Amino acid sequence: MSDHEQRPAEGGEERVVVRDRRRIDPETGEVRPVAEEVPADEAGAAEGGRHAATEEPAGIVGEALLQAQLDERTADLQRLQAEYANYRKRVDRDREGVIAGAKASVVNELLGVLDDVERAAAHGDLTGAFKSVADKLIATVQRVGLEPFGHEREPFDPAVHEAVQHSTSPEVSGPTVTAVLRRGYRFGERVLRPALVAVTDHEPEEQKPVEAEWIEPSDGEPSDQG
């Protein structure tokens, strides 16, 4: 028994396909094994199901692996960015410290000149062209960051003041600078030189003793009568 199927051939012509379904081979006389046929649509569905069953877990594992690699690379990039930002901050801070140190070193060499200018001003000798040059010098060093300190009537601070004279007085409430013998200077937060000062501490007023009042006896004291 044979089946005939007509299938379109290339070029649009139909070709005949013959399938031999006889169980006994006409040439050998042997019985042919019966093969269970599976419909094409069922086979396709079954095959598709097998592929779906095997490919779906593989796809999920692949996506999870890619996501893990992406997360790892992202974390590495963020860590590198943070390290680079910290490096830039450290370099900028070190560079600013070097520049500030160089300025402070130069300004520190001019403190003696500033002392001479201040003494000349105190004696009335800072006049004319000398005064003009002195004013420009003071303005320049203050513009780069030099700050003088140490003034009379300000509280005594051992961190920035160096006491060379000490006295007491009831007119002050605590340790107070009453005279500045040499001006102090700071550059930014760095104290280049403490101020030499005279300090007056509080002295309580002496309590005067209370004198007892003497009461004179009266002349008309009563006398004993017998």
PDB file of C-alpha atoms in Angstrom:
ATOM      1  CA  MET A   1       0.000   0.000   0.000  1.00  0.00           C
ATOM      2  CA  SER A   2       1.426   3.387  -0.973  1.00  0.00           C
ATOM      3  CA  ASP A   3       0.302   6.967  -0.630  1.00  0.00           C
ATOM      4  CA  HIS A   4       0.652   9.627  -3.219  1.00  0.00           C
ATOM      5  CA  GLU A   5       1.150  13.266  -2.221  1.00  0.00           C
ATOM      6  CA  GLN A   6       1.431  16.182  -4.481  1.00  0.00           C
ATOM      7  CA  ARG A   7       3.821  18.941  -3.367  1.00  0.00           C
ATOM      8  CA  PRO A   8       4.695  22.134  -5.191  1.00  0.00           C
ATOM      9  CA  ALA A   9       8.149  21.939  -6.673  1.00  0.00           C
ATOM     10  CA  GLU A  10      10.536  24.718  -7.335  1.00  0.00           C
ATOM     11  CA  GLY A  11       9.327  26.881 -10.169  1.00  0.00           C
ATOM     12  CA  GLY A  12       5.660  26.400  -9.259  1.00  0.00           C
ATOM     13  CA  GLU A  13       5.270  22.833 -10.718  1.00  0.00           C
ATOM     14  CA  GLU A  14       3.773  20.095  -8.566  1.00  0.00           C
ATOM     15  CA  ARG A  15       5.806  16.953  -7.916  1.00  0.00           C
ATOM     16  CA  VAL A  16       4.522  13.565  -6.787  1.00  0.00           C
ATOM     17  CA  VAL A  17       5.875  11.993  -3.595  1.00  0.00           C
ATOM     18  CA  VAL A  18       5.278   8.219  -3.149  1.00  0.00           C
ATOM     19  CA  ARG A  19       5.365   6.703   0.302  1.00  0.00           C
ATOM     20  CA  ASP A  20       5.510   2.892   0.569  1.00  0.00           C
ATOM     21  CA  ARG A  21       3.360   1.798   3.531  1.00  0.00           C
ATOM     22  CA  ARG A  22       3.443  -1.973   2.855  1.00  0.00           C
ATOM     23  CA  ARG A  23       4.374  -4.029   5.891  1.00  0.00           C
ATOM     24  CA  ILE A  24       6.025  -6.799   3.807  1.00  0.00           C
ATOM     25  CA  ASP A  25       8.982  -5.865   1.713  1.00  0.00           C
ATOM     26  CA  PRO A  26       8.217  -7.073  -1.856  1.00  0.00           C
ATOM     27  CA  GLU A  27      11.884  -7.693  -2.564  1.00  0.00           C
ATOM     28  CA  THR A  28      12.984  -9.551   0.612  1.00  0.00           C
ATOM     29  CA  GLY A  29       9.631 -10.793   1.932  1.00  0.00           C
ATOM     30  CA  GLU A  30      10.484  -9.608   5.427  1.00  0.00           C
ATOM     31  CA  VAL A  31       7.983  -7.895   7.650  1.00  0.00           C
ATOM     32  CA  ARG A  32       8.789  -4.270   8.089  1.00  0.00           C
ATOM     33  CA  PRO A  33       8.659  -2.790  11.612  1.00  0.00           C
ATOM     34  CA  VAL A  34       5.785  -0.456  12.248  1.00  0.00           C
ATOM     35  CA  ALA A  35       6.954   2.996  13.225  1.00  0.00           C
ATOM     36  CA  GLU A  36       4.638   5.064  15.302  1.00  0.00           C
ATOM     37  CA  GLU A  37       3.953   8.246  13.486  1.00  0.00           C
ATOM     38  CA  VAL A  38       3.638  11.426  15.343  1.00  0.00           C
ATOM     39  CA  PRO A  39       1.645  14.199  13.739  1.00  0.00           C
ATOM     40  CA  ALA A  40       3.742  17.057  12.531  1.00  0.00           C
ATOM     41  CA  ASP A  41       1.943  19.591  14.631  1.00  0.00           C
ATOM     42  CA  GLU A  42       2.283  17.435  17.772  1.00  0.00           C
ATOM     43  CA  ALA A  43       5.923  16.722  17.023  1.00  0.00           C
ATOM     44  CA  GLY A  44       6.554  20.369  16.471  1.00  0.00           C
ATOM     45  CA  ALA A  45       4.767  21.228  19.670  1.00  0.00           C
ATOM     46  CA  ALA A  46       6.639  18.544  21.569  1.00  0.00           C
ATOM     47  CA  GLU A  47       9.936  19.598  20.077  1.00  0.00           C
ATOM     48  CA  GLY A  48       9.152  23.228  20.771  1.00  0.00           C
ATOM     49  CA  GLY A  49       8.254  22.324  24.326  1.00  0.00           C
ATOM     50  CA  ARG A  50      11.558  20.545  24.785  1.00  0.00           C
ATOM     51  CA  HIS A  51      13.453  23.493  23.419  1.00  0.00           C
ATOM     52  CA  ALA A  52      11.474  25.888  25.580  1.00  0.00           C
ATOM     53  CA  ALA A  53      12.079  23.746  28.649  1.00  0.00           C
ATOM     54  CA  THR A  54      15.813  23.627  28.032  1.00  0.00           C
ATOM     55  CA  GLU A  55      16.325  27.150  26.719  1.00  0.00           C
ATOM     56  CA  GLU A  56      14.274  29.033  29.327  1.00  0.00           C
ATOM     57  CA  PRO A  57      16.480  28.162  32.361  1.00  0.00           C
ATOM     58  CA  ALA A  58      19.615  28.840  30.329  1.00  0.00           C
ATOM     59  CA  GLY A  59      18.269  32.272  29.382  1.00  0.00           C
ATOM     60  CA  ILE A  60      17.457  33.124  33.000  1.00  0.00           C
ATOM     61  CA  VAL A  61      20.920  32.049  34.170  1.00  0.00           C
ATOM     62  CA  GLY A  62      22.540  34.073  31.409  1.00  0.00           C
ATOM     63  CA  GLU A  63      20.619  37.218  32.292  1.00  0.00           C
ATOM     64  CA  ALA A  64      21.454  36.810  35.992  1.00  0.00           C
ATOM     65  CA  LEU A  65      25.140  36.375  35.139  1.00  0.00           C
ATOM     66  CA  LEU A  66      25.159  39.473  32.933  1.00  0.00           C
ATOM     67  CA  GLN A  67      23.367  41.492  35.629  1.00  0.00           C
ATOM     68  CA  ALA A  68      25.892  40.359  38.253  1.00  0.00           C
ATOM     69  CA  GLN A  69      28.783  41.335  35.986  1.00  0.00           C
ATOM     70  CA  LEU A  70      27.143  44.691  35.295  1.00  0.00           C
ATOM     71  CA  ASP A  71      26.661  45.344  39.022  1.00  0.00           C
ATOM     72  CA  GLU A  72      30.281  44.407  39.719  1.00  0.00           C
ATOM     73  CA  ARG A  73      31.598  46.730  36.992  1.00  0.00           C
ATOM     74  CA  THR A  74      29.344  49.528  38.221  1.00  0.00           C
ATOM     75  CA  ALA A  75      30.610  49.103  41.796  1.00  0.00           C
ATOM     76  CA  ASP A  76      34.224  49.124  40.538  1.00  0.00           C
ATOM     77  CA  LEU A  77      33.574  52.323  38.578  1.00  0.00           C
ATOM     78  CA  GLN A  78      31.957  54.031  41.560  1.00  0.00           C
ATOM     79  CA  ARG A  79      34.867  53.003  43.796  1.00  0.00           C
ATOM     80  CA  LEU A  80      37.386  54.359  41.286  1.00  0.00           C
ATOM     81  CA  GLN A  81      35.477  57.627  41.025  1.00  0.00           C
ATOM     82  CA  ALA A  82      35.405  58.000  44.823  1.00  0.00           C
ATOM     83  CA  GLU A  83      39.138  57.233  45.092  1.00  0.00           C
ATOM     84  CA  TYR A  84      39.934  59.742  42.345  1.00  0.00           C
ATOM     85  CA  ALA A  85      37.801  62.432  44.029  1.00  0.00           C
ATOM     86  CA  ASN A  86      39.603  61.833  47.341  1.00  0.00           C
ATOM     87  CA  TYR A  87      42.940  61.944  45.546  1.00  0.00           C
ATOM     88  CA  ARG A  88      42.082  65.282  43.932  1.00  0.00           C
ATOM     89  CA  LYS A  89      41.000  66.730  47.275  1.00  0.00           C
ATOM     90  CA  ARG A  90      44.204  65.525  48.942  1.00  0.00           C
ATOM     91  CA  VAL A  91      46.361  66.956  46.149  1.00  0.00           C
ATOM     92  CA  ASP A  92      44.531  70.303  46.269  1.00  0.00           C
ATOM     93  CA  ARG A  93      44.840  70.431  50.065  1.00  0.00           C
ATOM     94  CA  ASP A  94      48.545  69.622  49.936  1.00  0.00           C
ATOM     95  CA  ARG A  95      49.140  72.212  47.236  1.00  0.00           C
ATOM     96  CA  GLU A  96      47.304  74.876  49.230  1.00  0.00           C
ATOM     97  CA  GLY A  97      49.340  73.943  52.304  1.00  0.00           C
ATOM     98  CA  VAL A  98      52.615  74.294  50.389  1.00  0.00           C
ATOM     99  CA  ILE A  99      51.578  77.683  48.997  1.00  0.00           C
ATOM    100  CA  ALA A 100      50.452  78.914  52.415  1.00  0.00           C
ATOM    101  CA  GLY A 101      53.689  77.718  53.991  1.00  0.00           C
ATOM    102  CA  ALA A 102      55.770  79.543  51.386  1.00  0.00           C
ATOM    103  CA  LYS A 103      53.818  82.774  51.916  1.00  0.00           C
ATOM    104  CA  ALA A 104      54.093  82.480  55.688  1.00  0.00           C
ATOM    105  CA  SER A 105      57.855  81.938  55.416  1.00  0.00           C
ATOM    106  CA  VAL A 106      58.299  85.098  53.343  1.00  0.00           C
ATOM    107  CA  VAL A 107      56.016  87.190  55.542  1.00  0.00           C
ATOM    108  CA  ASN A 108      57.756  85.953  58.674  1.00  0.00           C
ATOM    109  CA  GLU A 109      60.992  87.521  57.450  1.00  0.00           C
ATOM    110  CA  LEU A 110      59.244  90.907  57.272  1.00  0.00           C
ATOM    111  CA  LEU A 111      58.034  90.986  60.877  1.00  0.00           C
ATOM    112  CA  GLY A 112      61.159  92.824  62.014  1.00  0.00           C
ATOM    113  CA  VAL A 113      60.548  95.491  59.373  1.00  0.00           C
ATOM    114  CA  LEU A 114      56.956  95.847  60.543  1.00  0.00           C
ATOM    115  CA  ASP A 115      58.197  96.301  64.131  1.00  0.00           C
ATOM    116  CA  ASP A 116      60.463  99.129  62.969  1.00  0.00           C
ATOM    117  CA  VAL A 117      57.562 100.751  61.119  1.00  0.00           C
ATOM    118  CA  GLU A 118      55.356 100.527  64.208  1.00  0.00           C
ATOM    119  CA  ARG A 119      58.050 102.054  66.463  1.00  0.00           C
ATOM    120  CA  ALA A 120      58.605 104.858  63.973  1.00  0.00           C
ATOM    121  CA  ALA A 121      54.877 105.580  63.930  1.00  0.00           C
ATOM    122  CA  ALA A 122      54.802 105.622  67.745  1.00  0.00           C
ATOM    123  CA  HIS A 123      57.614 108.205  67.838  1.00  0.00           C
ATOM    124  CA  GLY A 124      56.086 110.360  65.096  1.00  0.00           C
ATOM    125  CA  ASP A 125      58.829 109.609  62.566  1.00  0.00           C
ATOM    126  CA  LEU A 126      56.546 107.928  60.018  1.00  0.00           C
ATOM    127  CA  THR A 127      56.033 110.838  57.622  1.00  0.00           C
ATOM    128  CA  GLY A 128      56.424 111.727  53.953  1.00  0.00           C
ATOM    129  CA  ALA A 129      57.667 109.140  51.483  1.00  0.00           C
ATOM    130  CA  PHE A 130      58.628 106.776  54.309  1.00  0.00           C
ATOM    131  CA  LYS A 131      54.987 106.689  55.446  1.00  0.00           C
ATOM    132  CA  SER A 132      53.766 106.010  51.900  1.00  0.00           C
ATOM    133  CA  VAL A 133      56.126 103.050  51.509  1.00  0.00           C
ATOM    134  CA  ALA A 134      55.219 101.728  54.965  1.00  0.00           C
ATOM    135  CA  ASP A 135      51.497 101.913  54.203  1.00  0.00           C
ATOM    136  CA  LYS A 136      51.984  99.967  50.954  1.00  0.00           C
ATOM    137  CA  LEU A 137      54.048  97.330  52.772  1.00  0.00           C
ATOM    138  CA  ILE A 138      51.419  96.869  55.496  1.00  0.00           C
ATOM    139  CA  ALA A 139      48.586  96.698  52.945  1.00  0.00           C
ATOM    140  CA  THR A 140      50.466  94.088  50.886  1.00  0.00           C
ATOM    141  CA  VAL A 141      51.244  91.712  53.751  1.00  0.00           C
ATOM    142  CA  GLN A 142      47.708  91.997  55.097  1.00  0.00           C
ATOM    143  CA  ARG A 143      46.289  91.281  51.641  1.00  0.00           C
ATOM    144  CA  VAL A 144      48.202  88.006  51.407  1.00  0.00           C
ATOM    145  CA  GLY A 145      46.862  86.920  54.816  1.00  0.00           C
ATOM    146  CA  LEU A 146      48.968  88.446  57.602  1.00  0.00           C
ATOM    147  CA  GLU A 147      46.888  89.582  60.590  1.00  0.00           C
ATOM    148  CA  PRO A 148      48.230  91.523  63.588  1.00  0.00           C
ATOM    149  CA  PHE A 149      46.839  90.915  67.063  1.00  0.00           C
ATOM    150  CA  GLY A 150      47.505  92.072  70.598  1.00  0.00           C
ATOM    151  CA  HIS A 151      45.645  95.139  71.836  1.00  0.00           C
ATOM    152  CA  GLU A 152      45.168  96.747  75.192  1.00  0.00           C
ATOM    153  CA  ARG A 153      42.093  95.903  77.277  1.00  0.00           C
ATOM    154  CA  GLU A 154      41.559  92.565  75.530  1.00  0.00           C
ATOM    155  CA  PRO A 155      41.335  89.348  77.610  1.00  0.00           C
ATOM    156  CA  PHE A 156      44.612  87.557  78.148  1.00  0.00           C
ATOM    157  CA  ASP A 157      44.908  84.367  76.063  1.00  0.00           C
ATOM    158  CA  PRO A 158      48.000  82.225  76.771  1.00  0.00           C
ATOM    159  CA  ALA A 159      47.641  80.636  73.312  1.00  0.00           C
ATOM    160  CA  VAL A 160      48.497  83.921  71.553  1.00  0.00           C
ATOM    161  CA  HIS A 161      49.872  86.132  74.328  1.00  0.00           C
ATOM    162  CA  GLU A 162      53.179  85.888  76.151  1.00  0.00           C
ATOM    163  CA  ALA A 163      53.060  87.664  79.506  1.00  0.00           C
ATOM    164  CA  VAL A 164      56.290  89.426  80.450  1.00  0.00           C
ATOM    165  CA  GLN A 165      54.833  91.677  83.157  1.00  0.00           C
ATOM    166  CA  HIS A 166      52.162  90.995  85.740  1.00  0.00           C
ATOM    167  CA  SER A 167      50.217  93.176  88.159  1.00  0.00           C
ATOM    168  CA  THR A 168      46.893  93.238  89.963  1.00  0.00           C
ATOM    169  CA  SER A 169      44.127  95.803  90.111  1.00  0.00           C
ATOM    170  CA  PRO A 170      40.506  95.916  91.288  1.00  0.00           C
ATOM    171  CA  GLU A 171      39.587  97.723  88.061  1.00  0.00           C
ATOM    172  CA  VAL A 172      39.694  94.539  85.940  1.00  0.00           C
ATOM    173  CA  SER A 173      37.432  91.513  86.296  1.00  0.00           C
ATOM    174  CA  GLY A 174      39.989  88.968  85.090  1.00  0.00           C
ATOM    175  CA  PRO A 175      43.406  88.619  83.413  1.00  0.00           C
ATOM    176  CA  THR A 176      43.546  91.550  80.987  1.00  0.00           C
ATOM    177  CA  VAL A 177      46.175  92.882  78.584  1.00  0.00           C
ATOM    178  CA  THR A 178      47.064  96.350  79.832  1.00  0.00           C
ATOM    179  CA  ALA A 179      50.129  97.010  77.643  1.00  0.00           C
ATOM    180  CA  VAL A 180      51.455  95.568  74.353  1.00  0.00           C
ATOM    181  CA  LEU A 181      55.250  95.461  74.265  1.00  0.00           C
ATOM    182  CA  ARG A 182      55.475  93.711  70.884  1.00  0.00           C
ATOM    183  CA  ARG A 183      52.695  93.064  68.366  1.00  0.00           C
ATOM    184  CA  GLY A 184      51.748  89.475  67.578  1.00  0.00           C
ATOM    185  CA  TYR A 185      51.007  88.150  64.088  1.00  0.00           C
ATOM    186  CA  ARG A 186      49.104  85.213  62.624  1.00  0.00           C
ATOM    187  CA  PHE A 187      48.911  83.936  59.077  1.00  0.00           C
ATOM    188  CA  GLY A 188      45.587  82.202  58.500  1.00  0.00           C
ATOM    189  CA  GLU A 189      45.229  79.800  61.437  1.00  0.00           C
ATOM    190  CA  ARG A 190      49.004  79.696  62.086  1.00  0.00           C
ATOM    191  CA  VAL A 191      50.447  81.905  64.834  1.00  0.00           C
ATOM    192  CA  LEU A 192      53.727  83.262  63.485  1.00  0.00           C
ATOM    193  CA  ARG A 193      54.618  85.128  66.664  1.00  0.00           C
ATOM    194  CA  PRO A 194      52.854  85.583  70.014  1.00  0.00           C
ATOM    195  CA  ALA A 195      52.312  89.075  71.367  1.00  0.00           C
ATOM    196  CA  LEU A 196      54.468  90.230  74.282  1.00  0.00           C
ATOM    197  CA  VAL A 197      52.101  91.844  76.771  1.00  0.00           C
ATOM    198  CA  ALA A 198      51.729  93.083  80.304  1.00  0.00           C
ATOM    199  CA  VAL A 199      48.897  91.400  82.173  1.00  0.00           C
ATOM    200  CA  THR A 200      46.833  92.765  85.016  1.00  0.00           C
ATOM    201  CA  ASP A 201      44.802  90.386  87.132  1.00  0.00           C
ATOM    202  CA  HIS A 202      41.818  91.131  89.311  1.00  0.00           C
ATOM    203  CA  GLU A 203      42.485  92.091  92.912  1.00  0.00           C
ATOM    204  CA  PRO A 204      39.531  92.384  95.258  1.00  0.00           C
ATOM    205  CA  GLU A 205      39.254  95.621  97.221  1.00  0.00           C
ATOM    206  CA  GLU A 206      40.394  95.486 100.822  1.00  0.00           C
ATOM    207  CA  GLN A 207      37.619  95.461 103.334  1.00  0.00           C
ATOM    208  CA  LYS A 208      38.112  98.267 105.881  1.00  0.00           C
ATOM    209  CA  PRO A 209      37.639  97.100 109.501  1.00  0.00           C
ATOM    210  CA  VAL A 210      34.475  98.387 111.188  1.00  0.00           C
ATOM    211  CA  GLU A 211      35.388 100.573 114.159  1.00  0.00           C
ATOM    212  CA  ALA A 212      33.270 100.145 117.289  1.00  0.00           C
ATOM    213  CA  GLU A 213      31.431 103.332 118.252  1.00  0.00           C
ATOM    214  CA  TRP A 214      32.302 104.622 121.755  1.00  0.00           C
ATOM    215  CA  ILE A 215      29.319 105.738 123.777  1.00  0.00           C
ATOM    216  CA  GLU A 216      30.086 108.280 126.498  1.00  0.00           C
ATOM    217  CA  PRO A 217      28.335 107.587 129.824  1.00  0.00           C
ATOM    218  CA  SER A 218      25.785 110.200 130.875  1.00  0.00           C
ATOM    219  CA  ASP A 219      26.322 112.370 134.002  1.00  0.00           C
ATOM    220  CA  GLY A 220      22.911 111.725 135.492  1.00  0.00           C
ATOM    221  CA  GLU A 221      23.414 108.094 136.466  1.00  0.00           C
ATOM    222  CA  PRO A 222      21.102 107.021 139.258  1.00  0.00           C
ATOM    223  CA  SER A 223      22.761 106.656 142.619  1.00  0.00           C
ATOM    224  CA  ASP A 224      22.030 104.119 145.283  1.00  0.00           C
ATOM    225  CA  GLN A 225      19.746 105.479 147.992  1.00  0.00           C
ATOM    226  CA  GLY A 226      19.812 103.967 151.420  1.00  0.00           C
TER     227      GLY A 226
END
